[in-house]
XYZ file of C-alpha atoms in Angstrom:
624
model
C 104.562 72.283 62.588
C 107.314 69.652 62.110
C 106.003 66.621 63.529
C 108.342 63.747 63.670
C 111.645 62.006 62.610
C 113.041 58.405 62.985
C 115.699 58.461 65.262
C 116.417 58.806 68.975
C 119.886 60.689 68.966
C 121.516 63.002 66.540
C 124.801 61.782 65.913
C 127.568 64.345 65.252
C 128.080 65.178 61.644
C 131.523 65.287 60.152
C 133.212 68.031 58.389
C 132.435 66.696 54.693
C 129.222 68.387 53.337
C 126.096 66.534 53.241
C 124.874 65.136 49.710
C 121.177 66.267 49.214
C 121.606 65.091 45.634
C 122.690 68.611 44.393
C 126.080 69.983 43.164
C 127.659 72.404 45.642
C 127.917 75.929 43.485
C 131.324 77.389 43.084
C 132.481 80.326 41.443
C 130.014 82.744 43.692
C 130.343 85.990 44.631
C 127.903 87.671 47.173
C 126.456 90.812 45.259
C 125.590 94.197 47.546
C 122.466 95.444 47.556
C 122.160 99.262 46.512
C 119.365 99.759 48.850
C 120.088 99.820 52.339
C 118.105 98.708 55.231
C 117.758 102.115 56.473
C 116.159 103.215 53.373
C 114.060 99.816 52.888
C 112.674 100.645 56.311
C 111.085 103.979 55.186
C 108.751 102.021 52.777
C 108.452 98.715 54.149
C 104.810 98.760 56.053
C 103.137 101.887 57.483
C 105.349 102.823 60.178
C 109.209 103.784 59.230
C 112.172 102.397 61.032
C 114.063 99.088 59.813
C 112.613 96.244 61.975
C 113.906 92.908 60.395
C 114.348 90.603 62.684
C 113.506 86.808 63.255
C 111.188 85.034 65.858
C 111.998 81.872 66.482
C 109.928 79.558 68.108
C 110.680 76.255 69.432
C 108.789 73.514 71.373
C 106.951 70.091 71.487
C 104.216 69.520 68.769
C 100.929 70.655 70.253
C 102.764 73.069 72.382
C 100.866 76.020 70.453
C 103.857 77.293 68.246
C 101.422 77.488 65.077
C 98.768 79.182 66.860
C 101.155 81.715 68.535
C 103.026 82.465 65.081
C 99.990 83.500 63.694
C 98.307 85.335 66.032
C 101.399 87.076 66.424
C 101.762 88.012 62.757
C 98.158 88.822 62.904
C 98.893 91.362 65.174
C 101.749 92.822 63.928
C 100.588 93.278 60.358
C 97.433 94.700 62.154
C 99.770 97.103 63.494
C 101.595 98.252 60.479
C 104.627 95.906 60.893
C 105.288 93.553 58.132
C 105.414 90.574 59.007
C 105.505 86.744 57.919
C 105.346 83.645 59.237
C 107.365 80.424 58.015
C 105.706 77.454 59.568
C 106.968 73.852 59.365
C 104.260 71.781 57.496
C 104.146 74.801 55.555
C 107.738 74.730 54.872
C 108.150 70.624 53.785
C 105.752 71.122 51.524
C 107.940 73.190 48.915
C 111.124 74.197 49.915
C 112.194 71.671 51.984
C 109.554 68.680 50.331
C 112.722 66.413 49.418
C 113.888 66.246 53.062
C 112.789 63.576 55.612
C 112.920 63.221 59.260
C 116.555 61.666 59.707
C 118.876 63.907 62.133
C 121.267 64.990 58.804
C 117.964 66.148 56.955
C 116.575 67.818 60.070
C 119.778 69.905 60.446
C 119.561 70.857 56.837
C 115.814 71.525 57.443
C 116.616 73.939 59.786
C 119.590 75.442 58.182
C 118.004 76.273 55.188
C 114.838 78.060 57.188
C 117.310 80.130 58.993
C 118.860 81.139 55.940
C 115.495 81.898 54.352
C 114.316 83.782 57.441
C 117.482 85.820 57.420
C 116.723 87.076 53.819
C 112.705 88.019 55.431
C 114.843 89.811 58.006
C 117.107 91.766 55.840
C 113.949 92.737 53.629
C 112.791 94.749 56.714
C 110.293 91.891 57.678
C 109.815 90.412 60.966
C 110.013 86.865 60.275
C 108.242 84.282 62.814
C 109.717 80.666 62.439
C 107.464 77.976 63.960
C 109.463 74.718 64.338
C 110.148 71.983 66.631
C 114.212 72.816 65.757
C 114.674 69.790 68.619
C 118.339 70.070 68.518
C 120.536 73.046 70.247
C 123.030 72.985 67.943
C 120.942 73.683 64.925
C 119.067 76.132 66.713
C 122.585 78.066 67.597
C 123.625 77.692 64.166
C 120.175 79.880 63.061
C 120.996 82.244 65.462
C 124.788 82.520 64.210
C 123.494 82.929 60.459
C 121.641 86.280 61.950
C 124.194 87.615 63.840
C 126.836 87.041 61.046
C 124.289 89.515 59.426
C 123.635 92.050 61.894
C 120.071 91.077 62.417
C 118.064 90.627 65.643
C 117.446 86.708 66.540
C 114.900 85.909 69.516
C 114.912 82.544 70.397
C 111.296 81.561 72.222
C 110.605 78.634 73.964
C 107.133 77.457 73.542
C 106.883 75.274 76.860
C 104.013 73.290 77.677
C 104.377 69.889 79.455
C 104.045 66.374 77.132
C 101.249 65.390 78.853
C 99.830 68.299 77.933
C 100.799 68.713 74.515
C 99.455 64.921 74.140
C 96.035 66.056 75.788
C 95.915 68.525 72.487
C 97.186 66.009 70.127
C 95.365 68.240 67.582
C 96.727 65.571 64.444
C 96.635 62.636 66.409
C 100.307 62.010 66.151
C 100.968 61.243 69.813
C 98.768 58.221 69.562
C 100.088 57.134 66.395
C 103.699 57.101 67.992
C 102.235 55.891 70.992
C 100.998 52.939 68.908
C 104.315 52.769 67.068
C 103.051 54.073 64.021
C 105.641 56.321 64.060
C 109.138 55.962 64.988
C 111.650 58.747 66.324
C 108.488 60.913 67.450
C 109.971 63.882 69.102
C 109.071 64.072 72.993
C 108.234 59.946 72.940
C 111.273 58.366 71.553
C 113.436 60.996 70.325
C 114.838 63.715 72.384
C 114.275 67.507 72.193
C 117.010 69.474 74.112
C 115.572 72.519 75.929
C 116.820 75.843 75.210
C 119.149 76.601 78.346
C 118.888 80.426 77.741
C 116.081 81.591 75.404
C 115.014 85.172 75.059
C 111.793 84.286 76.257
C 109.722 81.494 77.807
C 105.922 81.166 76.881
C 104.143 78.816 79.281
C 101.622 77.971 77.003
C 99.782 75.569 79.710
C 98.708 78.167 81.641
C 98.424 81.225 79.737
C 96.364 82.161 77.116
C 97.217 83.121 73.451
C 96.504 86.611 73.747
C 98.747 86.485 77.156
C 101.440 84.959 75.378
C 101.231 87.804 72.192
C 101.489 90.498 75.034
C 104.551 88.593 76.461
C 105.902 88.530 72.780
C 105.321 92.298 71.728
C 106.635 93.287 75.339
C 110.093 91.356 74.143
C 109.664 93.370 70.717
C 108.927 96.810 72.518
C 111.963 96.535 74.798
C 114.303 95.469 71.739
C 112.929 98.606 69.688
C 111.382 96.295 67.157
C 107.733 97.364 67.630
C 107.515 100.909 68.466
C 105.556 101.755 71.784
C 102.705 103.424 70.012
C 101.564 100.701 67.792
C 99.847 98.957 70.559
C 97.138 101.611 70.147
C 96.423 102.277 73.768
C 92.900 103.732 74.508
C 93.031 107.612 75.792
C 90.395 108.038 78.299
C 89.707 112.087 79.426
C 88.245 111.401 82.802
C 90.087 113.038 85.625
C 91.844 110.456 88.072
C 90.267 109.636 91.418
C 93.217 111.136 93.365
C 92.565 114.521 91.703
C 89.134 114.409 91.209
C 88.136 116.811 94.214
C 90.468 119.346 93.094
C 89.330 119.287 89.312
C 85.856 119.628 90.825
C 86.755 122.625 92.958
C 88.789 124.343 90.220
C 85.732 123.819 87.912
C 83.630 125.752 90.408
C 85.760 129.123 90.008
C 85.714 128.930 86.054
C 83.613 130.935 83.510
C 81.154 128.607 82.055
C 79.596 127.497 78.412
C 76.507 125.731 78.220
C 76.902 122.501 76.301
C 73.290 120.643 74.575
C 72.655 116.999 74.596
C 74.374 116.257 71.391
C 77.520 118.176 72.477
C 77.371 116.034 75.517
C 77.439 113.183 73.793
C 80.626 114.172 72.139
C 81.968 114.812 75.398
C 80.989 111.139 76.152
C 82.688 109.776 73.241
C 86.096 111.734 74.012
C 86.162 110.793 77.562
C 85.754 107.108 76.889
C 88.815 107.331 74.532
C 86.453 106.247 71.053
C 88.221 109.488 69.604
C 91.969 108.063 70.520
C 94.190 110.035 70.389
C 92.141 113.126 70.302
C 92.987 115.125 74.017
C 89.736 117.126 73.578
C 87.697 118.936 71.003
C 89.589 119.273 68.190
C 91.846 122.230 67.847
C 92.013 124.092 64.392
C 95.100 122.001 63.001
C 93.170 118.873 63.964
C 90.354 120.175 62.276
C 91.515 121.078 59.187
C 93.583 117.655 58.781
C 90.211 115.814 59.350
C 88.212 118.126 57.276
C 90.732 117.593 54.355
C 92.563 114.172 54.588
C 89.893 112.405 56.887
C 93.098 111.891 59.015
C 95.265 112.978 61.537
C 98.701 113.423 60.756
C 100.848 114.063 63.525
C 102.296 111.144 64.586
C 101.611 108.730 61.785
C 98.458 108.460 59.714
C 95.297 107.850 62.010
C 91.885 107.766 60.244
C 89.660 110.391 61.840
C 87.027 111.452 59.474
C 84.263 113.470 60.891
C 85.115 116.529 62.923
C 84.538 116.100 66.889
C 84.334 119.861 67.687
C 82.446 122.759 69.718
C 80.180 125.109 68.438
C 79.942 128.056 70.635
C 78.321 131.416 69.842
C 80.067 134.923 69.197
C 78.929 136.268 72.552
C 80.359 133.159 74.191
C 83.763 133.298 72.101
C 84.238 137.559 73.070
C 83.767 136.653 76.913
C 85.953 133.663 77.071
C 88.760 134.790 75.084
C 92.203 134.768 77.097
C 91.223 132.318 79.679
C 93.140 129.260 80.296
C 90.204 127.234 81.410
C 86.417 127.040 80.675
C 83.712 124.627 82.784
C 81.532 123.069 80.668
C 77.964 122.851 82.035
C 75.297 120.365 81.202
C 71.487 120.334 82.618
C 72.930 122.713 85.207
C 76.298 120.319 86.386
C 79.355 121.659 85.501
C 80.732 118.175 83.783
C 84.199 118.838 82.050
C 86.968 121.427 82.168
C 88.437 122.522 78.651
C 92.077 123.825 79.212
C 93.826 126.442 77.205
C 91.367 127.082 74.664
C 91.647 127.739 70.830
C 88.742 129.703 69.291
C 88.581 129.169 65.589
C 86.144 130.280 63.121
C 83.272 127.915 62.415
C 82.860 128.063 58.522
C 79.412 126.185 58.410
C 79.202 125.912 54.431
C 82.549 124.476 53.971
C 82.856 122.184 56.666
C 78.856 120.533 55.486
C 80.087 120.654 51.689
C 83.340 118.699 52.900
C 81.565 116.296 55.388
C 78.436 115.452 53.754
C 79.042 116.288 50.271
C 75.955 118.272 50.270
C 75.225 122.080 52.539
C 71.181 121.215 52.192
C 69.875 122.892 55.079
C 67.166 120.387 55.480
C 69.214 117.614 56.450
C 68.750 116.880 60.081
C 72.190 116.722 61.270
C 73.253 119.763 58.885
C 70.275 121.676 59.969
C 71.844 121.361 63.579
C 75.079 122.589 62.328
C 73.802 125.482 60.521
C 71.662 126.842 63.757
C 75.058 126.397 65.795
C 77.867 128.811 66.949
C 79.600 130.910 64.773
C 83.087 129.607 66.204
C 84.665 126.427 67.156
C 86.528 125.983 70.544
C 89.103 123.276 70.830
C 91.430 122.131 73.977
C 92.167 119.609 76.541
C 89.048 118.233 77.884
C 88.946 116.979 81.424
C 85.732 115.091 81.884
C 84.764 115.123 86.012
C 82.360 111.894 86.156
C 81.561 108.908 84.434
C 78.755 109.923 82.422
C 75.279 108.381 83.134
C 72.215 108.824 81.217
C 69.893 107.303 83.574
C 67.341 105.558 81.262
C 67.977 101.934 82.191
C 70.578 101.256 79.114
C 73.664 102.290 81.003
C 74.901 99.025 81.795
C 75.375 98.691 77.916
C 77.323 101.525 77.744
C 80.381 99.884 77.519
C 83.790 101.912 77.180
C 86.618 100.367 74.849
C 88.550 99.527 77.416
C 85.606 97.508 79.262
C 85.083 95.893 76.134
C 88.480 94.828 75.622
C 88.529 93.389 78.888
C 85.078 91.151 78.229
C 86.552 89.911 74.772
C 89.829 89.247 76.961
C 87.309 87.705 79.509
C 85.634 85.634 76.582
C 89.030 83.982 75.513
C 88.206 85.760 71.891
C 90.809 85.437 69.342
C 88.708 87.302 66.692
C 86.040 90.175 67.115
C 83.773 91.346 64.556
C 81.834 94.323 64.729
C 78.541 95.383 63.680
C 76.682 98.722 63.599
C 73.689 99.302 63.215
C 71.077 102.051 64.079
C 67.907 99.864 62.919
C 65.972 96.967 64.225
C 67.754 93.513 63.563
C 65.933 91.024 61.083
C 66.822 88.071 59.938
C 68.888 89.008 56.881
C 71.344 90.887 59.302
C 71.476 87.481 61.897
C 72.498 85.470 58.427
C 75.322 87.883 57.739
C 76.625 87.957 61.154
C 76.220 84.016 61.296
C 78.219 83.252 57.950
C 81.018 85.852 59.115
C 81.492 83.491 62.295
C 81.168 80.609 60.420
C 83.956 81.841 57.543
C 86.189 82.953 60.807
C 86.155 79.757 62.255
C 86.814 78.077 58.520
C 89.774 80.360 58.839
C 91.036 79.171 62.289
C 89.606 81.325 64.698
C 88.333 79.217 67.651
C 86.326 81.852 69.603
C 85.371 84.658 67.442
C 82.657 87.228 69.207
C 80.382 89.273 67.991
C 79.949 93.167 69.351
C 76.488 93.774 68.388
C 76.846 97.496 68.343
C 74.129 99.889 68.008
C 74.341 103.615 67.869
C 73.062 105.530 71.202
C 73.467 108.854 70.535
C 71.021 111.401 68.552
C 69.307 110.072 65.651
C 66.892 111.817 63.324
C 63.244 112.116 64.446
C 61.854 108.678 62.240
C 64.416 106.251 63.191
C 63.286 103.687 66.054
C 64.748 105.054 69.232
C 67.362 103.799 71.191
C 64.966 102.152 73.759
C 62.782 99.960 71.546
C 66.056 99.248 69.423
C 67.844 97.448 72.620
C 64.177 95.807 73.417
C 64.181 94.506 69.897
C 68.024 93.348 70.215
C 67.128 91.452 73.344
C 64.409 89.508 71.667
C 66.601 88.215 68.702
C 69.054 86.899 71.190
C 66.511 85.408 73.280
C 64.879 83.580 70.306
C 68.247 81.922 69.342
C 68.808 83.817 66.062
C 72.315 85.025 67.368
C 74.158 82.857 69.884
C 73.939 84.665 73.269
C 77.268 83.011 74.663
C 79.460 84.728 71.692
C 77.663 88.114 71.330
C 78.269 91.270 73.260
C 75.394 93.639 73.375
C 76.778 97.159 73.857
C 75.848 101.027 72.977
C 78.215 103.294 70.682
C 77.487 106.644 72.345
C 78.276 108.672 68.989
C 75.447 110.814 67.591
C 74.457 109.880 64.042
C 75.554 112.090 61.297
C 74.121 110.676 58.198
C 77.447 111.363 56.321
C 77.590 108.253 54.508
C 81.016 107.490 53.641
C 82.787 109.760 55.625
C 81.029 108.992 58.924
C 81.320 105.060 57.997
C 85.102 105.362 58.499
C 84.549 107.201 61.808
C 82.245 104.062 62.722
C 84.848 101.566 61.892
C 87.448 103.025 63.418
C 86.069 103.901 66.763
C 85.376 99.927 66.686
C 88.465 99.461 66.172
C 89.891 101.249 69.129
C 87.180 98.904 71.273
C 89.447 95.931 70.348
C 87.402 94.908 66.847
C 89.739 93.322 63.952
C 86.908 92.638 61.717
C 84.271 95.013 60.713
C 80.702 94.289 58.726
C 79.604 97.026 56.390
C 76.325 97.093 54.753
C 74.480 98.523 51.966
C 74.219 102.477 52.192
C 76.034 102.732 55.664
C 75.206 106.028 57.569
C 73.029 106.943 54.541
C 69.810 108.949 53.832
C 67.648 109.842 50.832
C 68.327 113.488 49.643
C 65.964 115.691 51.832
C 64.750 117.544 48.531
C 65.072 114.476 45.876
C 64.056 111.780 47.696
C 67.013 109.698 46.101
C 69.818 108.023 47.972
C 72.124 111.075 49.160
C 75.237 108.573 48.899
C 75.661 105.658 46.364
C 74.857 102.531 48.378
C 77.677 100.620 47.362
C 80.590 103.489 48.035
C 80.671 102.957 51.702
C 81.983 99.549 51.721
C 84.219 100.448 48.425
C 85.535 103.451 50.837
C 86.232 101.159 53.657
C 88.647 98.822 51.737
C 90.998 101.881 50.715
C 90.817 104.091 53.888
C 93.705 104.955 55.321
C 94.614 104.142 59.104
C 92.326 101.086 59.850
C 95.074 98.952 59.787
C 93.991 96.901 62.671
C 90.608 96.036 61.229
C 89.515 93.702 57.906
C 86.597 94.644 56.228
C 84.051 92.423 55.824
C 81.759 93.527 52.946
C 78.015 92.985 53.348
C 76.562 90.281 51.228
C 72.904 90.866 49.724
C 70.142 89.146 51.811
C 66.522 89.146 50.216
C 63.812 87.260 51.553
C 63.360 83.933 49.650
C 59.832 82.802 48.964
C 60.629 79.504 48.236
C 62.735 78.375 51.299
C 60.603 80.790 53.474
C 63.523 82.482 55.081
C 66.374 85.115 54.580
C 68.863 83.890 52.117
C 71.825 85.538 49.973
C 70.723 86.777 46.856
C 71.160 84.537 43.668
C 70.460 86.341 40.382
C 69.708 83.523 38.945
C 66.561 82.896 40.930
C 65.878 86.044 40.946
C 61.645 85.530 40.452
C 62.343 83.377 44.307
C 63.184 86.502 46.330
C 61.351 89.350 47.951
C 63.381 92.542 48.461
C 61.708 93.915 52.063
C 62.692 97.937 52.369
C 63.280 98.930 55.741
C 60.240 101.619 54.806
C 57.965 98.464 53.866
C 59.174 96.777 57.118
C 58.169 100.038 58.947
C 54.809 100.340 56.971
C 53.869 96.541 58.056
C 54.580 97.236 61.648
C 52.804 100.212 61.690
C 49.626 98.648 60.460
C 49.957 95.937 62.598
C 50.570 93.293 59.913
C 53.125 90.451 60.248
C 55.931 89.681 57.827
C 56.742 86.706 55.839
C 57.851 83.783 58.522
C 61.530 83.702 58.463
C 61.742 87.446 58.139
C 62.088 88.398 61.906
C 62.026 86.405 65.109
C 58.323 86.773 65.944
C 58.976 88.119 69.361
C 61.268 90.606 67.715
C 58.416 91.922 65.246
C 56.111 91.744 68.137
C 58.611 94.338 69.818
C 58.582 96.845 66.453
C 54.616 96.330 66.201
C 54.803 97.754 69.805
C 56.511 100.389 69.521
C 54.253 101.931 66.126
C 51.219 101.197 68.463
C 52.825 103.707 71.066
C 53.090 106.067 68.425
C 49.778 106.069 67.546
C 48.445 106.287 71.420
C 50.845 109.362 71.492
């Protein structure tokens, strides 16, 4: 941000143009663009409509302008709205490096920035200008430059008391100004003229960065810059409490269909909003979009790569055809109502070929699909009660809305998610630690890790969820991951082992829950081919697909670095091909074999308490 000046008051300037060491250009004529703003708005960004404007952040050094501007830029870009931040320090290293801090130079500094911001806005971007801009006349001139071009201009006063700014003093400038080392420092011995009628005031001494961003987004939504749907609200499908008794009474009168445990897991996924914006099990139109495009297309491109469907038998289909609502029954209880049901053919082989790239009937999830009903039923879902499994793990089953609240309470400015269905070893931990470090280096102050094991159905030879959760707790207990910046929660989805198709689902579900970084590993959601034993999917394709997948705009993909056991360092380490002989690649199969046979891995592979949990699990299998 702009930092200091060298005089107390800004003198009034005469009509004569200031001499900046350059000759004023003459004989110039403005050239009109052939491309209209409306046309530009159709192609700039992923959301149609011209949104060009300037958000001008003004305030004392240390008030939080740069922090807020960079966070707003990230929010908007992540929601498909093109945006760019002009920051005082950055501009003075390039465009305005020939300007000092005299009142005249400050006026020219702001004039140039206003003109550049106008060009950005005219190109269809939201331009965020983050400058002390202490003089009212300069800010008014910046507004007039935009108004003359017919472009929206929003003046935002980032208001923090001087004593708070001095306490922050990240760059040590206030201390130097108080010591007399800097003359004409704004707020100390140079005046800051507070905005008299700003479009918004941000009290950054009492509100968090996230709260400031929400106020800015609210402003931009009110002025039709940011569409309302850009906030991507979680759509939960639980019946409202004041309507619950009526819905339960209604459910008792409706024809019923029995659902299985995996179906019930999908009910939970829908009820909690993981599959936002679905209103229930997919209707045929949504199913076809998902199956052929890996996306929902009505209302914008929304990544949804796996069918969220409910199979039913021909008998049930014939019995229920023509009804306006159906009760879903699980474990003898009516758990949900499916309204306005739509039945369509369950073409199983085609579904499997498209979703898994194979129709091999020995694939565990494909086997379930092939044995399921010949019809699919979609409709609007109303779930009657919050879903509990009563397995002593329900406290970890946080909904997207609950996770967002947790992140807010932790003052998280970045959330990076790690999906797993296996025990955590130190190679995983190394990657998570490295991601945290890289986010800090990028300027984030409070990155939070969402350690998010999959909690739905898994194949028989995977380690069951209760044992995995016990192992994860041991990893945190031993301090391999920092409990103060980690949330362990359970993702309720079943595991489909559908490789790159499924990893998009895993990623977008965490996006709904508020994650903005997603760590993807080797062969995500993969498994050996049931017939050949070779990888069913090319191990690097999951990560590659995620970097190209449409509709994942609010997430940045963190590629998985290859980690292996370094025999020299006696620790997990990022693989160096030039020192290949130093590394031991301990596969999951080998790890399970060692645990099953009661052996210990090399020191540094996994925390001892966490390894003991794994050995205990395999011993329990022998007893069984």
